[in-house]
Coordinates of C-alpha atoms in Angstrom, one line a residue:
M1 CA -50.2 -34.0 2.9
H2 CA -49.5 -37.9 3.1
E3 CA -45.8 -37.5 2.8
R4 CA -45.7 -34.2 5.6
S5 CA -48.0 -37.0 8.0
H6 CA -45.4 -39.5 7.4
L7 CA -42.8 -36.9 8.2
R8 CA -44.0 -36.6 11.2
R9 CA -44.9 -40.7 12.0
G10 CA -41.3 -40.8 11.0
W11 CA -39.1 -38.6 13.5
P12 CA -39.7 -40.2 16.4
Q13 CA -38.9 -43.5 15.4
R14 CA -35.9 -42.2 13.8
L15 CA -35.0 -40.8 16.9
R16 CA -35.6 -43.8 19.0
K17 CA -33.5 -45.2 16.1
D18 CA -30.5 -43.1 15.8
W19 CA -30.3 -41.6 19.8
W20 CA -26.9 -42.2 20.6
I21 CA -25.6 -39.4 17.4
Y22 CA -27.6 -37.0 20.0
V23 CA -26.5 -37.8 22.6
F24 CA -22.8 -37.3 20.9
L25 CA -24.5 -33.7 20.3
L26 CA -25.9 -33.1 23.0
P27 CA -21.9 -31.5 23.8
T28 CA -22.1 -29.7 21.8
I29 CA -25.8 -27.9 21.5
V30 CA -25.7 -27.3 25.8
G31 CA -22.2 -25.2 24.6
Y32 CA -23.3 -23.9 22.2
G33 CA -26.5 -22.5 24.1
A34 CA -24.5 -21.2 26.9
Y35 CA -22.5 -19.2 25.5
T36 CA -23.7 -18.1 22.2
V37 CA -27.1 -18.1 22.6
Y38 CA -28.3 -17.1 26.2
P39 CA -25.5 -14.6 25.4
L40 CA -27.5 -13.2 22.9
A41 CA -30.5 -13.1 23.9
A42 CA -29.6 -12.1 27.2
S43 CA -27.7 -9.1 26.0
W44 CA -31.0 -8.1 24.1
W45 CA -32.6 -7.8 27.7
F46 CA -30.0 -6.0 29.3
A47 CA -30.1 -3.3 27.3
F48 CA -33.3 -2.6 28.5
L49 CA -31.9 -2.2 32.4
D50 CA -29.8 0.3 34.5
W51 CA -27.7 -1.8 35.4
P52 CA -24.3 -0.8 37.2
G53 CA -22.0 -3.4 37.6
F54 CA -21.2 -3.9 41.5
A55 CA -25.7 -4.0 41.4
T56 CA -27.6 -7.9 41.5
G57 CA -29.3 -6.6 39.1
G58 CA -30.7 -4.1 37.2
T59 CA -34.3 -1.6 36.3
F60 CA -35.5 -1.4 33.0
I61 CA -35.6 1.3 31.4
G62 CA -36.8 0.7 28.3
L63 CA -34.8 2.6 25.4
E64 CA -32.8 5.1 27.3
N65 CA -30.1 3.4 26.9
F66 CA -30.3 3.8 23.9
E67 CA -31.2 7.3 22.8
R68 CA -28.1 8.0 25.4
L69 CA -25.8 6.5 22.9
L70 CA -27.1 8.3 20.3
G71 CA -25.8 10.8 21.8
D72 CA -22.9 10.1 23.5
D73 CA -19.4 11.1 21.5
L74 CA -17.7 8.0 22.4
F75 CA -19.6 6.2 21.2
W76 CA -19.9 7.9 18.1
N77 CA -16.3 8.5 18.7
A78 CA -15.8 4.7 18.4
F79 CA -18.3 4.1 15.7
W80 CA -16.6 5.9 13.6
N81 CA -12.3 4.6 13.9
S82 CA -14.8 1.5 13.0
I83 CA -15.6 3.1 10.2
V84 CA -12.5 4.6 8.7
F85 CA -11.0 0.9 9.8
L86 CA -13.1 -1.3 7.2
L87 CA -12.9 2.2 4.8
I88 CA -8.6 1.6 5.3
A89 CA -8.5 -1.8 5.6
V90 CA -10.0 -3.8 3.3
P91 CA -9.5 -2.3 0.6
L92 CA -5.7 -2.6 1.4
R93 CA -5.9 -6.1 2.3
V94 CA -7.8 -6.8 -0.9
G95 CA -5.6 -5.4 -3.0
L96 CA -2.5 -6.7 -1.5
A97 CA -3.5 -10.0 -1.2
L98 CA -4.6 -9.4 -5.2
L99 CA -1.6 -8.5 -6.1
L100 CA 0.8 -10.8 -4.6
A101 CA -1.8 -14.0 -6.2
I102 CA -0.9 -12.8 -9.0
V103 CA 2.8 -12.6 -8.6
L104 CA 2.8 -16.2 -6.9
N105 CA 0.8 -17.7 -9.5
R106 CA 3.1 -17.1 -12.7
K107 CA 4.9 -20.0 -13.6
K108 CA 7.9 -18.4 -13.5
T109 CA 8.4 -16.7 -10.3
P110 CA 10.7 -19.3 -7.8
F111 CA 9.8 -20.3 -4.2
K112 CA 6.2 -20.0 -4.9
G113 CA 5.4 -22.9 -1.9
F114 CA 7.8 -20.8 0.6
F115 CA 6.7 -17.5 0.0
R116 CA 3.2 -18.8 0.3
T117 CA 4.0 -20.0 3.3
L118 CA 5.8 -16.9 4.6
F119 CA 2.2 -15.0 4.4
F120 CA 0.1 -17.5 5.5
L121 CA 1.9 -17.7 8.7
P122 CA 0.8 -14.9 10.7
V123 CA -2.9 -15.9 10.4
V124 CA -2.9 -19.0 12.4
T125 CA -0.7 -16.6 15.3
T126 CA -3.0 -15.9 17.9
G127 CA -4.1 -12.0 17.8
A128 CA -3.5 -11.0 20.6
I129 CA 0.3 -12.3 20.6
V130 CA 0.7 -10.1 17.7
G131 CA -0.7 -7.1 19.2
V132 CA 2.3 -7.7 21.9
V133 CA 4.8 -8.1 19.6
F134 CA 3.7 -5.3 17.8
T135 CA 3.7 -2.7 20.6
L136 CA 7.9 -3.7 21.0
L137 CA 7.5 -3.7 17.6
L138 CA 6.3 -0.1 16.9
D139 CA 7.8 1.7 20.1
A140 CA 10.1 4.3 19.2
S141 CA 13.5 2.8 20.5
G142 CA 12.0 -0.6 18.7
P143 CA 12.9 -2.0 14.7
V144 CA 10.5 0.2 12.3
S145 CA 10.9 3.7 14.1
L146 CA 14.6 3.4 14.0
S147 CA 14.6 2.4 10.6
M148 CA 13.0 5.0 9.5
V149 CA 14.6 7.5 10.9
W150 CA 18.0 5.8 9.7
A151 CA 15.9 6.1 6.2
G152 CA 15.3 9.4 6.8
L153 CA 11.8 9.1 6.7
I154 CA 10.9 10.6 9.9
D155 CA 13.6 13.4 12.0
S156 CA 13.5 11.1 15.3
P157 CA 12.2 8.4 16.8
A158 CA 8.1 7.9 17.4
N159 CA 6.0 5.0 19.1
F160 CA 3.3 4.5 16.5
A161 CA 0.6 2.7 18.7
A162 CA 0.6 4.9 21.3
D163 CA 0.2 8.1 19.0
A164 CA -2.9 10.0 18.7
G165 CA -2.7 10.7 14.9
T166 CA -0.5 7.3 14.0
S167 CA -2.3 4.1 16.7
L168 CA -5.6 3.6 14.9
Y169 CA -3.1 3.2 11.5
A170 CA -1.1 1.5 13.4
G171 CA -3.7 -0.7 14.1
I172 CA -5.1 -1.2 11.0
A173 CA -1.9 -1.9 9.0
V174 CA -1.3 -5.3 11.5
W175 CA -4.0 -5.8 10.8
V176 CA -4.4 -6.1 6.7
W177 CA -0.3 -8.5 7.4
K178 CA -1.7 -10.9 10.1
W179 CA -5.0 -11.2 7.9
L180 CA -3.3 -11.0 4.0
G181 CA -2.7 -14.9 4.1
I182 CA -6.6 -16.3 4.2
T183 CA -7.2 -13.4 1.4
L184 CA -4.1 -14.5 -0.7
I185 CA -5.5 -17.7 -0.4
Y186 CA -8.8 -16.7 -1.4
W187 CA -7.2 -15.1 -4.5
L188 CA -5.0 -17.3 -5.6
A189 CA -8.0 -19.9 -5.6
A190 CA -10.0 -17.8 -8.2
L191 CA -7.4 -18.0 -10.1
Q192 CA -6.8 -20.9 -10.6
T193 CA -10.7 -20.9 -12.4
V194 CA -9.2 -18.7 -15.2
P195 CA -9.3 -20.8 -18.1
Q196 CA -5.6 -22.1 -19.2
A197 CA -7.3 -21.0 -23.0
V198 CA -8.0 -17.4 -22.3
H199 CA -4.6 -16.3 -21.3
E200 CA -3.3 -18.0 -23.9
A201 CA -5.7 -16.6 -26.2
A202 CA -5.0 -13.2 -25.0
M203 CA -1.1 -13.8 -25.7
I204 CA -2.1 -14.3 -29.6
D205 CA -4.0 -11.4 -30.0
G206 CA -0.8 -9.6 -28.6
A207 CA -2.1 -8.4 -24.8
G208 CA 0.5 -7.0 -22.9
A209 CA 0.6 -7.9 -19.1
W210 CA -1.2 -5.4 -18.3
A211 CA -4.2 -5.1 -20.8
E212 CA -4.2 -9.3 -20.3
F213 CA -5.5 -8.6 -16.1
R214 CA -7.2 -5.7 -17.1
H215 CA -9.8 -7.1 -20.0
V216 CA -10.3 -10.8 -19.6
T217 CA -8.5 -12.1 -16.0
M218 CA -10.4 -9.1 -13.9
P219 CA -13.7 -9.3 -15.2
L220 CA -13.4 -13.0 -14.4
L221 CA -13.1 -12.7 -11.6
V222 CA -15.5 -9.7 -10.5
P223 CA -18.0 -12.5 -8.5
F224 CA -15.0 -13.8 -6.8
L225 CA -13.7 -10.1 -5.6
V226 CA -17.2 -8.8 -4.1
I227 CA -17.2 -12.1 -2.2
I228 CA -14.3 -11.8 -0.5
T229 CA -14.8 -8.2 -0.3
L230 CA -17.8 -9.1 1.8
I231 CA -15.9 -12.0 4.0
D232 CA -13.1 -8.9 4.7
T233 CA -15.8 -6.6 5.2
V234 CA -17.1 -8.8 8.2
A235 CA -13.7 -9.6 9.3
A236 CA -12.6 -6.5 9.8
F237 CA -15.6 -5.5 12.6
N238 CA -13.8 -8.1 14.4
V239 CA -10.2 -6.3 15.5
F240 CA -11.2 -6.5 19.6
D241 CA -7.6 -8.5 20.4
L242 CA -5.7 -7.0 18.2
M243 CA -6.4 -3.5 19.1
Q244 CA -7.0 -4.2 23.0
T245 CA -3.5 -5.5 22.9
L246 CA -2.1 -3.0 20.3
T247 CA -3.2 0.0 21.7
G248 CA -5.9 -0.6 24.2
G249 CA -8.3 1.8 22.5
G250 CA -6.0 4.7 23.1
P251 CA -4.2 7.0 24.0
S252 CA -7.3 9.9 24.2
F253 CA -9.8 7.1 22.6
S254 CA -8.0 8.0 19.4
S255 CA -7.6 4.1 18.1
E256 CA -11.3 3.2 20.6
V257 CA -12.9 1.1 17.6
I258 CA -16.9 -0.1 19.2
E259 CA -15.7 -3.7 20.3
I260 CA -13.3 -2.3 22.7
F261 CA -16.1 0.7 23.6
I262 CA -18.3 -2.5 24.7
F263 CA -15.9 -3.6 26.9
R264 CA -14.8 -0.3 28.1
T265 CA -18.5 0.5 29.6
A266 CA -18.9 -3.0 30.3
F267 CA -15.7 -3.8 32.9
Q268 CA -13.4 -0.8 32.8
A269 CA -14.9 1.9 33.7
T270 CA -15.2 3.2 37.4
V271 CA -18.6 2.1 37.3
P272 CA -19.3 -0.4 35.3
Q273 CA -22.6 -0.3 33.3
L274 CA -23.8 -3.4 31.6
G275 CA -27.1 -2.2 30.5
Y276 CA -25.6 0.4 28.4
A277 CA -22.7 -1.6 27.2
S278 CA -25.5 -4.3 26.0
A279 CA -27.3 -1.5 24.5
A280 CA -24.1 -0.6 22.4
A281 CA -23.4 -3.9 21.7
V282 CA -27.3 -4.6 20.4
L283 CA -26.5 -2.0 17.7
F284 CA -23.2 -3.6 17.1
G285 CA -24.6 -6.9 16.3
L286 CA -27.8 -5.2 14.3
L287 CA -25.0 -3.5 12.1
T288 CA -23.0 -7.5 12.0
V289 CA -25.7 -8.7 10.8
L290 CA -26.9 -6.1 8.3
L291 CA -23.4 -7.0 6.6
A292 CA -24.3 -10.5 6.8
I293 CA -27.1 -10.0 5.0
V294 CA -25.3 -8.0 2.5
Q295 CA -22.7 -10.1 2.1
A296 CA -25.2 -13.6 1.0
L297 CA -27.4 -11.1 -1.1
G298 CA -23.7 -10.4 -3.2
V299 CA -22.6 -13.8 -2.6
R300 CA -26.0 -14.7 -3.9
W301 CA -25.4 -12.8 -6.6
A302 CA -21.6 -14.0 -7.5
R303 CA -22.2 -17.9 -7.7
G304 CA -25.1 -16.9 -10.7
R305 CA -22.1 -14.7 -12.1
I306 CA -19.8 -17.6 -12.3
G307 CA -22.2 -20.6 -13.0
T308 CA -23.5 -17.8 -16.0
S309 CA -19.8 -17.3 -17.2

């Protein structure tokens, strides 16, 4: 009790003494409040409104927007596209990055620094720019299509980003390519935690490369696998800039993910529906929060495993 009262008395004194610190923090606090906290809180309120974009305000309608969403085929189409994106892209990104990390972690691999830089370069490139560039590369007259025709993989040139059967998968491939470098760095850092003595002991026991990886290295990497997979899973829901510039959600909504559905409903519809889009954003936010909770639990479990290993 004495310590609590001391802290209460000490807070005003520290505030008066260190006021200049809070002056420097003020722009960040104001910006965070204006561009993060307020939009987040406002979207929850807007979700309960019938608000056409051309009106100055909305009419309170309760849960009608959420009920409408549950029966909206386009919303569920976007939802399942996001799920398909996640289920394919995350294992590809995690698995390919692990394979590359194993190769680049070997002492005998030449030009390791060059290849690490090469794979990481797309990470620092803006997603929107990557999307625009790949619309040209994946065009029917682009190098990807022409190379596949030359190799006999397809019969005629195809625009992979503008075909309903391939647009979503084209987005997945580009997303994995763009972000592979950051997951590669995660795996390289994880591999550094495996003691060299463990590898040497496996070699002395006569274990081959595959047996060593399967029975020695991979069990030690399981906690890192959980953390990396969860981080990439959350990232797989934030693909708006790439998919919007690459496919725009088309053709015929074949590659429309939840973020594009929200954007289209709020800003691109003939009559923008801000309340309806806000309801979709709230559901999307709840899904993201659920993933964040799973991520936190997974990280906590993984840290416990790392600490006891």
